[in-house]
Tab-separated table of C-alpha atoms in Angstrom:
chain	number	residue	atom	x	y	z
A	1	MET	CA	48.803	51.511	58.934
A	2	THR	CA	52.463	50.720	59.471
A	3	ASP	CA	55.121	48.470	57.979
A	4	ASP	CA	57.936	47.721	60.387
A	5	ARG	CA	60.030	45.152	58.475
A	6	SER	CA	63.770	45.581	58.968
A	7	VAL	CA	65.494	47.916	56.530
A	8	ARG	CA	69.058	48.678	55.517
A	9	ASP	CA	70.768	52.045	55.835
A	10	GLY	CA	71.269	54.302	52.844
A	11	GLY	CA	69.436	55.399	49.730
A	12	THR	CA	67.061	58.182	48.806
A	13	LEU	CA	63.289	57.777	48.855
A	14	THR	CA	61.296	59.549	46.138
A	15	VAL	CA	57.745	60.416	47.208
A	16	ALA	CA	55.210	61.611	44.632
A	17	LEU	CA	52.720	64.236	45.842
A	18	ASN	CA	49.463	65.004	44.036
A	19	SER	CA	50.224	68.740	43.937
A	20	ASP	CA	52.977	71.235	44.688
A	21	PRO	CA	52.969	72.312	48.353
A	22	ASP	CA	52.427	75.946	49.252
A	23	LYS	CA	54.837	77.748	51.609
A	24	LEU	CA	57.251	75.587	53.615
A	25	ASP	CA	56.585	77.821	56.606
A	26	PRO	CA	54.475	76.196	59.349
A	27	THR	CA	52.930	79.563	60.255
A	28	LEU	CA	51.664	80.310	56.746
A	29	ALA	CA	51.139	76.863	55.198
A	30	GLN	CA	47.680	75.447	54.427
A	31	THR	CA	48.049	72.295	52.311
A	32	LEU	CA	48.021	68.587	53.125
A	33	VAL	CA	50.912	67.966	50.729
A	34	GLY	CA	52.866	70.573	52.674
A	35	ARG	CA	52.109	68.745	55.926
A	36	THR	CA	53.493	65.562	54.380
A	37	VAL	CA	56.778	67.356	53.645
A	38	PHE	CA	56.784	68.870	57.146
A	39	ALA	CA	56.404	65.331	58.557
A	40	GLY	CA	59.903	64.676	57.274
A	41	MET	CA	61.582	67.809	58.602
A	42	CYS	CA	59.484	69.698	61.187
A	43	GLU	CA	58.442	67.835	64.304
A	44	LYS	CA	55.792	69.174	66.663
A	45	LEU	CA	55.380	69.414	70.397
A	46	TYR	CA	52.895	66.532	70.124
A	47	ASP	CA	51.890	63.991	67.503
A	48	ILE	CA	49.257	61.282	67.095
A	49	ASP	CA	50.001	57.572	67.086
A	50	GLU	CA	48.511	54.714	65.076
A	51	ASP	CA	45.509	54.575	67.425
A	52	GLY	CA	44.801	58.303	67.121
A	53	ALA	CA	46.016	59.139	70.634
A	54	PHE	CA	48.137	62.201	71.384
A	55	VAL	CA	51.761	61.452	72.251
A	56	PRO	CA	54.720	63.730	73.111
A	57	GLN	CA	57.157	64.479	70.306
A	58	LEU	CA	59.330	67.541	71.027
A	59	ALA	CA	57.619	67.822	74.397
A	60	ALA	CA	58.800	65.585	77.224
A	61	SER	CA	55.267	64.682	78.331
A	62	LEU	CA	51.645	65.558	77.710
A	63	PRO	CA	50.724	69.068	78.907
A	64	THR	CA	49.399	69.728	82.389
A	65	THR	CA	46.477	72.080	82.963
A	66	SER	CA	45.534	74.078	86.058
A	67	ALA	CA	42.257	73.445	87.881
A	68	ASP	CA	40.610	76.473	86.266
A	69	GLY	CA	41.756	75.344	82.808
A	70	ARG	CA	43.506	78.618	82.054
A	71	THR	CA	47.175	77.771	82.649
A	72	VAL	CA	48.862	75.060	80.606
A	73	THR	CA	52.421	73.879	81.223
A	74	VAL	CA	54.511	72.182	78.533
A	75	LYS	CA	57.805	70.471	79.339
A	76	VAL	CA	60.326	70.386	76.478
A	77	ARG	CA	62.659	67.465	75.823
A	78	PRO	CA	66.298	68.214	76.707
A	79	GLY	CA	69.215	68.031	74.286
A	80	LEU	CA	67.376	68.857	71.065
A	81	LYS	CA	68.928	70.797	68.177
A	82	PHE	CA	67.447	72.433	65.104
A	83	SER	CA	68.842	71.531	61.694
A	84	ASP	CA	71.010	74.684	61.763
A	85	GLY	CA	72.600	73.600	65.053
A	86	THR	CA	70.666	76.020	67.298
A	87	ARG	CA	69.543	74.465	70.584
A	88	LEU	CA	65.828	74.015	71.173
A	89	ASP	CA	64.725	75.360	74.546
A	90	ALA	CA	61.631	76.909	76.088
A	91	GLU	CA	62.436	80.354	74.653
A	92	ALA	CA	62.553	78.886	71.136
A	93	VAL	CA	59.133	77.310	71.672
A	94	VAL	CA	57.704	80.623	72.882
A	95	THR	CA	59.158	82.448	69.876
A	96	SER	CA	57.450	80.044	67.469
A	97	LEU	CA	54.114	80.041	69.312
A	98	LEU	CA	53.919	83.838	69.344
A	99	ARG	CA	54.858	83.978	65.670
A	100	HIS	CA	52.120	81.452	64.854
A	101	ARG	CA	49.633	83.564	66.792
A	102	ASP	CA	50.652	87.065	65.720
A	103	LEU	CA	52.343	87.066	62.302
A	104	PRO	CA	50.134	88.877	59.738
A	105	GLY	CA	48.625	86.306	57.397
A	106	SER	CA	49.208	83.439	59.831
A	107	ALA	CA	47.007	80.404	59.164
A	108	ARG	CA	47.496	79.452	62.833
A	109	SER	CA	46.150	82.658	64.387
A	110	THR	CA	42.624	81.347	65.043
A	111	GLU	CA	43.990	78.140	66.595
A	112	LEU	CA	46.164	80.053	69.078
A	113	ALA	CA	43.886	83.043	69.675
A	114	PRO	CA	42.942	81.824	73.201
A	115	VAL	CA	46.617	82.033	74.247
A	116	THR	CA	46.989	85.450	75.883
A	117	GLU	CA	50.518	84.873	77.146
A	118	ALA	CA	53.380	82.465	76.448
A	119	GLU	CA	56.512	82.531	78.551
A	120	ALA	CA	59.518	80.412	79.438
A	121	SER	CA	59.174	79.718	83.136
A	122	GLY	CA	62.354	77.632	83.061
A	123	PRO	CA	64.978	76.532	80.524
A	124	LEU	CA	62.747	73.676	79.353
A	125	THR	CA	59.341	74.749	80.675
A	126	VAL	CA	56.730	76.749	78.751
A	127	ARG	CA	53.749	78.283	80.523
A	128	LEU	CA	50.714	79.298	78.487
A	129	THR	CA	47.987	81.550	79.865
A	130	LEU	CA	44.574	81.242	78.224
A	131	ASP	CA	41.645	83.637	78.186
A	132	HIS	CA	39.307	80.651	78.705
A	133	PRO	CA	39.635	76.876	79.101
A	134	TYR	CA	40.696	75.587	75.677
A	135	VAL	CA	40.122	71.863	75.327
A	136	PRO	CA	41.537	71.469	71.757
A	137	LEU	CA	44.965	72.902	72.673
A	138	THR	CA	46.847	69.583	72.701
A	139	GLY	CA	45.415	68.808	69.266
A	140	VAL	CA	46.454	72.237	68.024
A	141	LEU	CA	50.005	71.654	69.270
A	142	ALA	CA	49.993	68.275	67.507
A	143	ASP	CA	49.814	70.043	64.169
A	144	ARG	CA	51.543	72.987	62.476
A	145	ALA	CA	50.916	75.345	65.426
A	146	GLY	CA	53.069	72.972	67.474
A	147	MET	CA	55.977	73.025	65.013
A	148	VAL	CA	58.961	74.799	66.498
A	149	MET	CA	61.248	76.753	64.179
A	150	SER	CA	64.837	77.760	64.723
A	151	PRO	CA	64.833	81.272	66.228
A	152	THR	CA	68.191	81.849	64.518
A	153	ALA	CA	66.663	81.119	61.107
A	154	LEU	CA	63.546	83.165	61.890
A	155	LYS	CA	65.665	86.170	62.809
A	156	LYS	CA	67.890	85.782	59.771
A	157	TYR	CA	65.228	85.126	57.126
A	158	GLY	CA	61.937	86.525	58.503
A	159	LYS	CA	59.075	85.875	56.078
A	160	ASN	CA	61.603	84.309	53.689
A	161	PHE	CA	61.894	81.441	56.184
A	162	THR	CA	59.811	79.455	53.664
A	163	ASN	CA	62.910	79.233	51.434
A	164	HIS	CA	65.247	78.364	54.327
A	165	PRO	CA	63.146	76.309	56.773
A	166	SER	CA	64.948	74.993	59.843
A	167	CYS	CA	63.177	72.775	62.374
A	168	VAL	CA	63.858	69.608	64.355
A	169	GLY	CA	63.287	66.510	62.269
A	170	PRO	CA	64.809	63.341	60.844
A	171	PHE	CA	65.650	65.208	57.627
A	172	ARG	CA	66.690	68.774	56.883
A	173	PHE	CA	65.850	71.042	53.990
A	174	VAL	CA	68.345	71.219	51.096
A	175	GLU	CA	66.580	72.876	48.170
A	176	ARG	CA	63.325	73.415	46.367
A	177	THR	CA	62.587	73.816	42.673
A	178	GLY	CA	59.032	75.078	42.354
A	179	GLY	CA	56.726	72.624	40.608
A	180	ASP	CA	59.469	70.008	40.358
A	181	ARG	CA	61.050	68.884	43.615
A	182	ILE	CA	61.757	69.401	47.308
A	183	VAL	CA	65.000	67.814	48.511
A	184	LEU	CA	65.704	66.776	52.109
A	185	GLU	CA	68.781	65.039	53.545
A	186	LYS	CA	69.352	63.151	56.785
A	187	ASP	CA	69.947	65.606	59.623
A	188	PRO	CA	72.974	64.692	61.770
A	189	ASN	CA	71.679	67.044	64.484
A	190	TYR	CA	68.472	65.018	64.918
A	191	TYR	CA	68.112	63.556	68.401
A	192	ASP	CA	66.988	60.158	67.089
A	193	ALA	CA	69.282	59.970	64.057
A	194	GLY	CA	70.098	56.330	64.819
A	195	GLN	CA	66.555	55.377	63.805
A	196	VAL	CA	66.814	57.202	60.456
A	197	HIS	CA	67.960	54.834	57.704
A	198	LEU	CA	67.628	56.883	54.532
A	199	ASP	CA	70.221	59.345	53.276
A	200	GLY	CA	67.464	61.617	52.017
A	201	VAL	CA	63.938	62.107	50.733
A	202	LEU	CA	62.892	63.680	47.445
A	203	TYR	CA	59.300	64.970	47.140
A	204	LYS	CA	57.984	65.402	43.590
A	205	PRO	CA	54.606	66.974	42.712
A	206	ILE	CA	52.916	64.787	40.071
A	207	PRO	CA	49.213	65.723	39.805
A	208	ASP	CA	48.288	62.936	37.365
A	209	GLY	CA	47.672	59.672	39.220
A	210	ASN	CA	48.287	57.651	36.057
A	211	VAL	CA	51.768	59.145	35.795
A	212	ARG	CA	52.427	58.491	39.493
A	213	LEU	CA	51.391	54.860	39.062
A	214	ALA	CA	53.508	54.400	35.916
A	215	ASN	CA	56.545	55.767	37.750
A	216	LEU	CA	55.878	53.467	40.712
A	217	ARG	CA	55.766	50.499	38.352
A	218	SER	CA	59.047	51.510	36.726
A	219	GLY	CA	60.774	52.106	40.062
A	220	ASP	CA	61.428	55.799	39.383
A	221	LEU	CA	59.219	56.504	42.410
A	222	GLN	CA	59.117	54.539	45.635
A	223	VAL	CA	56.002	56.086	47.249
A	224	GLY	CA	52.828	57.576	45.744
A	225	ASP	CA	50.818	59.740	48.144
A	226	GLN	CA	47.038	60.386	47.944
A	227	MET	CA	46.495	57.803	45.230
A	228	ALA	CA	43.070	57.879	43.580
A	229	PRO	CA	40.794	54.828	43.848
A	230	VAL	CA	41.133	54.004	40.153
A	231	ASP	CA	44.923	53.901	40.540
A	232	VAL	CA	44.648	51.894	43.755
A	233	GLN	CA	42.583	49.267	41.951
A	234	SER	CA	45.344	48.937	39.349
A	235	ALA	CA	48.087	48.842	41.978
A	236	LEU	CA	46.433	45.935	43.794
A	237	THR	CA	47.256	43.665	40.848
A	238	GLU	CA	50.943	44.628	40.839
A	239	PRO	CA	53.201	42.113	42.645
A	240	LYS	CA	55.919	44.741	43.137
A	241	LEU	CA	53.620	47.256	44.866
A	242	GLN	CA	51.982	47.451	48.285
A	243	LEU	CA	49.074	49.513	49.583
A	244	PHE	CA	48.793	51.503	52.804
A	245	ASN	CA	45.416	52.910	53.770
A	246	SER	CA	43.629	54.489	56.683
A	247	PRO	CA	40.258	56.182	57.242
A	248	SER	CA	40.286	59.961	56.949
A	249	LEU	CA	39.471	62.476	59.658
A	250	GLY	CA	38.865	65.126	57.017
A	251	TYR	CA	36.400	66.008	54.305
A	252	GLN	CA	36.161	67.156	50.692
A	253	GLY	CA	33.506	69.469	49.331
A	254	ILE	CA	32.882	72.794	47.667
A	255	GLY	CA	33.171	76.276	49.105
A	256	LEU	CA	30.842	79.064	47.976
A	257	ASN	CA	31.821	82.705	48.227
A	258	VAL	CA	29.150	84.329	50.390
A	259	GLY	CA	31.141	87.294	51.720
A	260	ASN	CA	34.883	87.102	51.082
A	261	VAL	CA	35.539	90.545	49.606
A	262	LYS	CA	38.810	91.514	51.324
A	263	GLY	CA	40.627	88.225	51.864
A	264	LEU	CA	41.262	85.895	54.780
A	265	GLY	CA	40.908	87.176	58.323
A	266	GLN	CA	38.632	90.051	57.311
A	267	LYS	CA	35.003	90.613	58.237
A	268	PRO	CA	32.500	89.435	55.622
A	269	GLY	CA	31.152	91.925	53.101
A	270	LYS	CA	28.414	91.918	50.494
A	271	ILE	CA	28.862	90.227	47.115
A	272	ASP	CA	26.395	90.814	44.314
A	273	THR	CA	26.034	87.293	42.937
A	274	PRO	CA	22.997	84.969	43.108
A	275	VAL	CA	25.011	82.514	45.215
A	276	ALA	CA	26.015	85.156	47.751
A	277	ARG	CA	22.727	87.082	47.841
A	278	ASP	CA	20.274	84.279	48.554
A	279	VAL	CA	20.710	81.145	50.652
A	280	ARG	CA	17.905	79.524	48.628
A	281	VAL	CA	20.168	79.511	45.564
A	282	ARG	CA	22.894	77.771	47.550
A	283	GLU	CA	20.430	75.251	48.956
A	284	ALA	CA	19.165	74.539	45.440
A	285	PHE	CA	22.735	73.958	44.304
A	286	GLU	CA	23.280	71.422	47.074
A	287	LEU	CA	19.949	69.673	46.471
A	288	ALA	CA	20.976	69.125	42.853
A	289	ILE	CA	23.937	66.980	43.977
A	290	ASP	CA	23.768	63.212	44.475
A	291	ARG	CA	26.596	62.355	46.880
A	292	ASP	CA	26.198	58.589	46.472
A	293	LEU	CA	26.358	58.780	42.687
A	294	LEU	CA	29.355	61.136	42.822
A	295	ASN	CA	31.205	58.586	44.947
A	296	LYS	CA	30.326	55.717	42.616
A	297	VAL	CA	31.102	57.507	39.344
A	298	VAL	CA	34.336	59.275	40.326
A	299	PHE	CA	35.716	57.086	43.116
A	300	GLN	CA	34.395	53.572	42.334
A	301	GLY	CA	32.528	53.666	45.645
A	302	MET	CA	35.814	53.618	47.578
A	303	TYR	CA	35.159	56.874	49.446
A	304	GLU	CA	32.204	57.783	51.664
A	305	PRO	CA	29.535	60.486	51.225
A	306	ALA	CA	29.827	63.273	53.811
A	307	CYS	CA	27.719	66.205	54.900
A	308	GLY	CA	29.497	67.628	57.935
A	309	PRO	CA	32.915	68.708	59.227
A	310	VAL	CA	33.386	65.950	61.815
A	311	SER	CA	34.270	62.443	60.683
A	312	PRO	CA	32.397	59.429	62.100
A	313	GLN	CA	35.952	58.199	62.837
A	314	SER	CA	36.336	60.893	65.488
A	315	ALA	CA	36.164	59.404	68.954
A	316	ILE	CA	35.737	62.820	70.549
A	317	ALA	CA	32.497	63.937	68.888
A	318	PRO	CA	31.472	61.565	66.089
A	319	GLY	CA	30.004	63.263	63.051
A	320	VAL	CA	27.042	62.626	60.772
A	321	ALA	CA	26.858	59.088	59.399
A	322	PRO	CA	26.935	58.987	55.577
A	323	GLU	CA	23.486	57.394	55.329
A	324	LYS	CA	21.948	60.442	57.045
A	325	CYS	CA	23.149	62.944	54.425
A	326	PRO	CA	20.450	64.816	52.463
A	327	LYS	CA	19.359	63.118	49.253
A	328	ARG	CA	19.151	64.728	45.820
A	329	ASP	CA	15.872	66.559	45.092
A	330	VAL	CA	15.926	68.309	41.717
A	331	GLY	CA	12.253	69.260	41.968
A	332	ARG	CA	12.774	71.111	45.230
A	333	ALA	CA	15.925	72.735	43.834
A	334	LYS	CA	13.933	74.174	40.935
A	335	GLU	CA	11.270	75.448	43.324
A	336	LEU	CA	13.899	77.227	45.428
A	337	LEU	CA	15.367	78.969	42.390
A	338	LYS	CA	11.868	80.103	41.420
A	339	GLU	CA	11.211	81.376	44.955
A	340	ALA	CA	14.519	83.254	44.867
A	341	GLY	CA	13.435	84.984	41.653
A	342	VAL	CA	16.721	84.375	39.849
A	343	LYS	CA	17.052	84.086	36.101
A	344	THR	CA	17.889	80.562	34.986
A	345	PRO	CA	20.187	79.047	34.123
A	346	VAL	CA	22.179	80.521	37.005
A	347	LYS	CA	25.743	80.968	35.762
A	348	ILE	CA	28.462	79.896	38.223
A	349	GLU	CA	32.172	79.198	37.803
A	350	LEU	CA	33.760	76.310	39.718
A	351	LYS	CA	37.501	76.375	40.313
A	352	THR	CA	39.122	72.966	40.671
A	353	SER	CA	42.703	71.819	40.960
A	354	THR	CA	44.315	70.374	37.848
A	355	THR	CA	44.300	66.723	38.944
A	356	PRO	CA	42.295	64.376	36.700
A	357	GLU	CA	40.286	63.257	39.732
A	358	GLN	CA	39.172	66.788	40.559
A	359	GLY	CA	38.404	67.347	36.888
A	360	ARG	CA	36.026	64.387	37.002
A	361	VAL	CA	34.411	65.741	40.185
A	362	GLY	CA	33.794	69.035	38.387
A	363	GLN	CA	32.308	67.321	35.334
A	364	VAL	CA	29.914	65.199	37.401
A	365	LEU	CA	28.780	68.239	39.417
A	366	GLN	CA	28.362	70.187	36.194
A	367	ALA	CA	25.992	67.561	34.795
A	368	MET	CA	24.035	67.179	38.045
A	369	VAL	CA	23.339	70.855	38.734
A	370	LYS	CA	22.427	71.541	35.099
A	371	GLU	CA	19.217	69.556	35.587
A	372	ALA	CA	18.180	71.924	38.388
A	373	GLY	CA	18.812	75.158	36.462
A	374	PHE	CA	22.526	75.947	36.884
A	375	ASP	CA	25.074	76.626	34.164
A	376	LEU	CA	28.301	75.534	35.870
A	377	SER	CA	31.526	76.346	34.042
A	378	LEU	CA	34.800	74.730	35.115
A	379	ARG	CA	38.133	76.481	35.574
A	380	PRO	CA	40.981	74.029	36.314
A	381	THR	CA	43.641	75.969	38.228
A	382	GLU	CA	47.080	74.995	39.521
A	383	TYR	CA	46.592	74.204	43.201
A	384	ALA	CA	48.791	76.859	44.805
A	385	THR	CA	47.318	79.485	42.475
A	386	MET	CA	43.802	78.355	43.328
A	387	LEU	CA	44.558	78.709	47.034
A	388	ALA	CA	45.861	82.243	46.548
A	389	GLU	CA	42.842	83.253	44.457
A	390	THR	CA	40.227	81.724	46.723
A	391	ASP	CA	41.906	83.131	49.834
A	392	ALA	CA	41.605	86.563	48.185
A	393	GLY	CA	37.918	85.981	47.377
A	394	ASP	CA	38.470	85.725	43.627
A	395	TYR	CA	35.962	82.951	42.906
A	396	ASP	CA	32.302	81.863	42.879
A	397	VAL	CA	32.714	78.226	43.964
A	398	PHE	CA	35.805	76.061	44.468
A	399	THR	CA	36.672	72.524	45.481
A	400	SER	CA	37.510	72.814	49.170
A	401	GLY	CA	39.011	70.016	51.245
A	402	TRP	CA	40.686	69.379	54.574
A	403	SER	CA	42.791	66.445	55.717
A	404	GLY	CA	41.170	66.449	59.157
A	405	ARG	CA	42.139	66.713	62.799
A	406	LEU	CA	41.502	64.460	65.769
A	407	ASP	CA	39.719	67.177	67.758
A	408	PRO	CA	36.571	68.474	66.000
A	409	ASP	CA	37.590	72.085	66.607
A	410	GLY	CA	40.457	71.548	64.179
A	411	ASN	CA	37.913	70.890	61.422
A	412	VAL	CA	35.713	73.829	62.341
A	413	SER	CA	37.136	76.988	63.878
A	414	ASN	CA	39.636	78.071	61.209
A	415	PHE	CA	37.060	77.674	58.456
A	416	LEU	CA	33.699	78.605	59.969
A	417	LYS	CA	34.439	81.244	62.584
A	418	THR	CA	33.825	84.818	61.455
A	419	ALA	CA	37.138	86.126	60.056
A	420	GLY	CA	38.751	82.740	60.775
A	421	ALA	CA	42.289	82.303	59.499
A	422	MET	CA	41.151	79.942	56.708
A	423	ASN	CA	37.553	81.126	56.255
A	424	ALA	CA	37.783	81.703	52.506
A	425	TYR	CA	33.989	81.648	52.188
A	426	GLY	CA	33.305	84.910	53.987
A	427	LEU	CA	30.887	83.136	56.295
A	428	GLY	CA	29.891	85.156	59.339
A	429	ASP	CA	27.326	83.767	61.774
A	430	PRO	CA	27.266	84.792	65.456
A	431	GLU	CA	25.549	81.544	66.429
A	432	ILE	CA	28.254	79.459	64.767
A	433	ASP	CA	30.853	81.612	66.552
A	434	ARG	CA	29.092	80.960	69.871
A	435	LEU	CA	29.026	77.204	69.296
A	436	ILE	CA	32.713	77.173	68.335
A	437	ALA	CA	33.580	79.022	71.545
A	438	GLU	CA	31.480	76.643	73.649
A	439	GLY	CA	32.932	73.574	71.939
A	440	ARG	CA	36.427	74.802	72.779
A	441	SER	CA	35.603	75.367	76.450
A	442	VAL	CA	33.627	72.237	77.386
A	443	ALA	CA	35.499	69.076	78.318
A	444	ASP	CA	32.543	66.676	78.652
A	445	PRO	CA	32.507	64.471	75.500
A	446	ALA	CA	28.718	64.035	75.512
A	447	ARG	CA	28.128	67.776	75.653
A	448	ARG	CA	30.750	68.384	72.974
A	449	THR	CA	28.952	65.898	70.719
A	450	GLU	CA	25.728	67.858	71.196
A	451	ILE	CA	27.515	71.131	70.417
A	452	TYR	CA	29.078	69.860	67.197
A	453	ASP	CA	25.805	68.257	66.125
A	454	GLU	CA	24.099	71.631	66.510
A	455	LEU	CA	26.978	73.423	64.797
A	456	THR	CA	26.839	70.978	61.884
A	457	ARG	CA	23.137	71.672	61.389
A	458	ARG	CA	23.795	75.406	61.442
A	459	VAL	CA	26.572	75.106	58.871
A	460	GLN	CA	24.407	72.886	56.689
A	461	ASP	CA	21.690	75.549	56.741
A	462	ALA	CA	24.168	78.217	55.577
A	463	HIS	CA	25.210	76.191	52.498
A	464	ALA	CA	28.500	78.113	52.283
A	465	LEU	CA	30.651	75.007	52.664
A	466	ILE	CA	28.962	71.972	51.150
A	467	TYR	CA	30.543	68.748	52.359
A	468	LEU	CA	30.468	66.002	49.708
A	469	TYR	CA	32.697	63.052	50.591
A	470	ARG	CA	35.451	61.717	52.826
A	471	GLN	CA	38.535	60.293	51.251
A	472	LYS	CA	40.400	57.293	52.497
A	473	ASN	CA	44.127	57.776	52.736
A	474	TYR	CA	45.610	55.561	50.035
A	475	VAL	CA	49.394	55.367	49.718
A	476	VAL	CA	51.094	53.005	47.247
A	477	ALA	CA	54.741	52.014	47.715
A	478	GLY	CA	57.232	49.587	46.260
A	479	LYS	CA	57.382	46.203	47.976
A	480	ASP	CA	61.060	46.821	48.745
A	481	ILE	CA	60.177	49.798	50.993
A	482	ALA	CA	59.389	49.343	54.689
A	483	GLY	CA	59.077	51.490	57.802
A	484	ILE	CA	56.425	53.823	56.366
A	485	HIS	CA	53.651	54.919	58.725
A	486	VAL	CA	50.246	56.184	57.507
A	487	TYR	CA	47.718	57.228	60.162
A	488	GLY	CA	44.290	58.864	60.133
A	489	ASP	CA	45.728	62.328	59.543
A	490	GLY	CA	46.768	61.206	56.053
A	491	LEU	CA	50.473	61.999	56.439
A	492	VAL	CA	53.212	59.748	55.084
A	493	ARG	CA	55.742	59.431	57.887
A	494	VAL	CA	59.189	58.494	56.582
A	495	LYS	CA	61.371	58.758	59.686
A	496	ASN	CA	61.858	54.963	59.924
A	497	ALA	CA	61.498	54.222	56.203
A	498	GLY	CA	64.103	52.458	54.146
A	499	TYR	CA	64.905	49.779	51.601
A	500	THR	CA	64.552	46.130	52.565
A	501	ARG	CA	67.359	45.039	50.186
């Protein structure tokens, strides 16, 4: 959804986020709130438009691929500068791509693993050599793996780049106060600076939706990101507020630790818990959950139940329709626990973020699974801390979500591939790995749909990542703000934003 009313120049826009972003380093970052900040300061080789189509951003055109699918050529736009004044050329793109692929701890490594070689074949031409045809590549380069960082800043700051990020974007980084604010200012080096109206953008993490809404009403905030349905309902009655919304390509659910003993990127190991030892315990846990009721109780029916990684909104390989998700069966859940021979109630700890909405999700799940024979305790944890702990394998179950990608592989490979860069569950299944590889290599949409249908069934049978619902992207803004763009990826784009008076 977009709002393209005319705006005046000047002013600072304050955007409330529902949590504090993790690292402001495109190679290492994992959070949606971080992607929203990146949307203001770190452009990518490609982006998506309002219709969900890929469009060039830092690239001059869409990539070209050789007949055998193993050589991809990317042309870079001329005359671009990073926020530190360094010129963007093909060598800078190569430097960033190889860092994304190779830096220890990179969350992009799985996405770029098929790239065996990246080289500048001309001042503004990048040639990528792949070990196999890789259909999702354009989608990968339309996200954080396609963000290009200043090689000068990378050399100067190394892993501390997160505190001194320098990219190409409408705004440039000024400062960050952890837990309080991230400050950006208009970048005079930006190639399209004439279309940037604001002097700056201030991002503030405010986990409580009620507080975000109160600040929107008072005018202390101009934009509230990821607003909860209950807050959206209230905002609809406010004459000074407007609502942006779009369907989500992502999912929300719970991740169960079935083999994460050494952290991300490591081969699965054995964990001596009922959840990890026996898939029947995990299946019982899922069968105790009523997705429809969860949506109604926590989200006023404004979200949709989900049971797979691919959204029905995806035009490439549409996912499972909500009405086809498994229904609650407490009787069968009890039988499975009996068959597994576990002592009941089965004690499990669920880590959730500290937002009131996630607290309500935890409480509803707690009540549901109790009826089947589970004793679910809740541990609210600050979001960045929860990410660090779950990445390290320090958890039983946690609330796990993803903002979604246009290509299904972007919702699958990082999380479900053995030793995937964001596989916090310790899931390792050779058949899932095979399906991921095939889905990446096949261009035919019908065949890809079949592959992801089969992969979804396989993941459902593992019960290591239990998909529960799909959010809608709700953004509330003051009526005097225009030029905001909100698409299916859930990001608030502020390049053209400004005040109407």
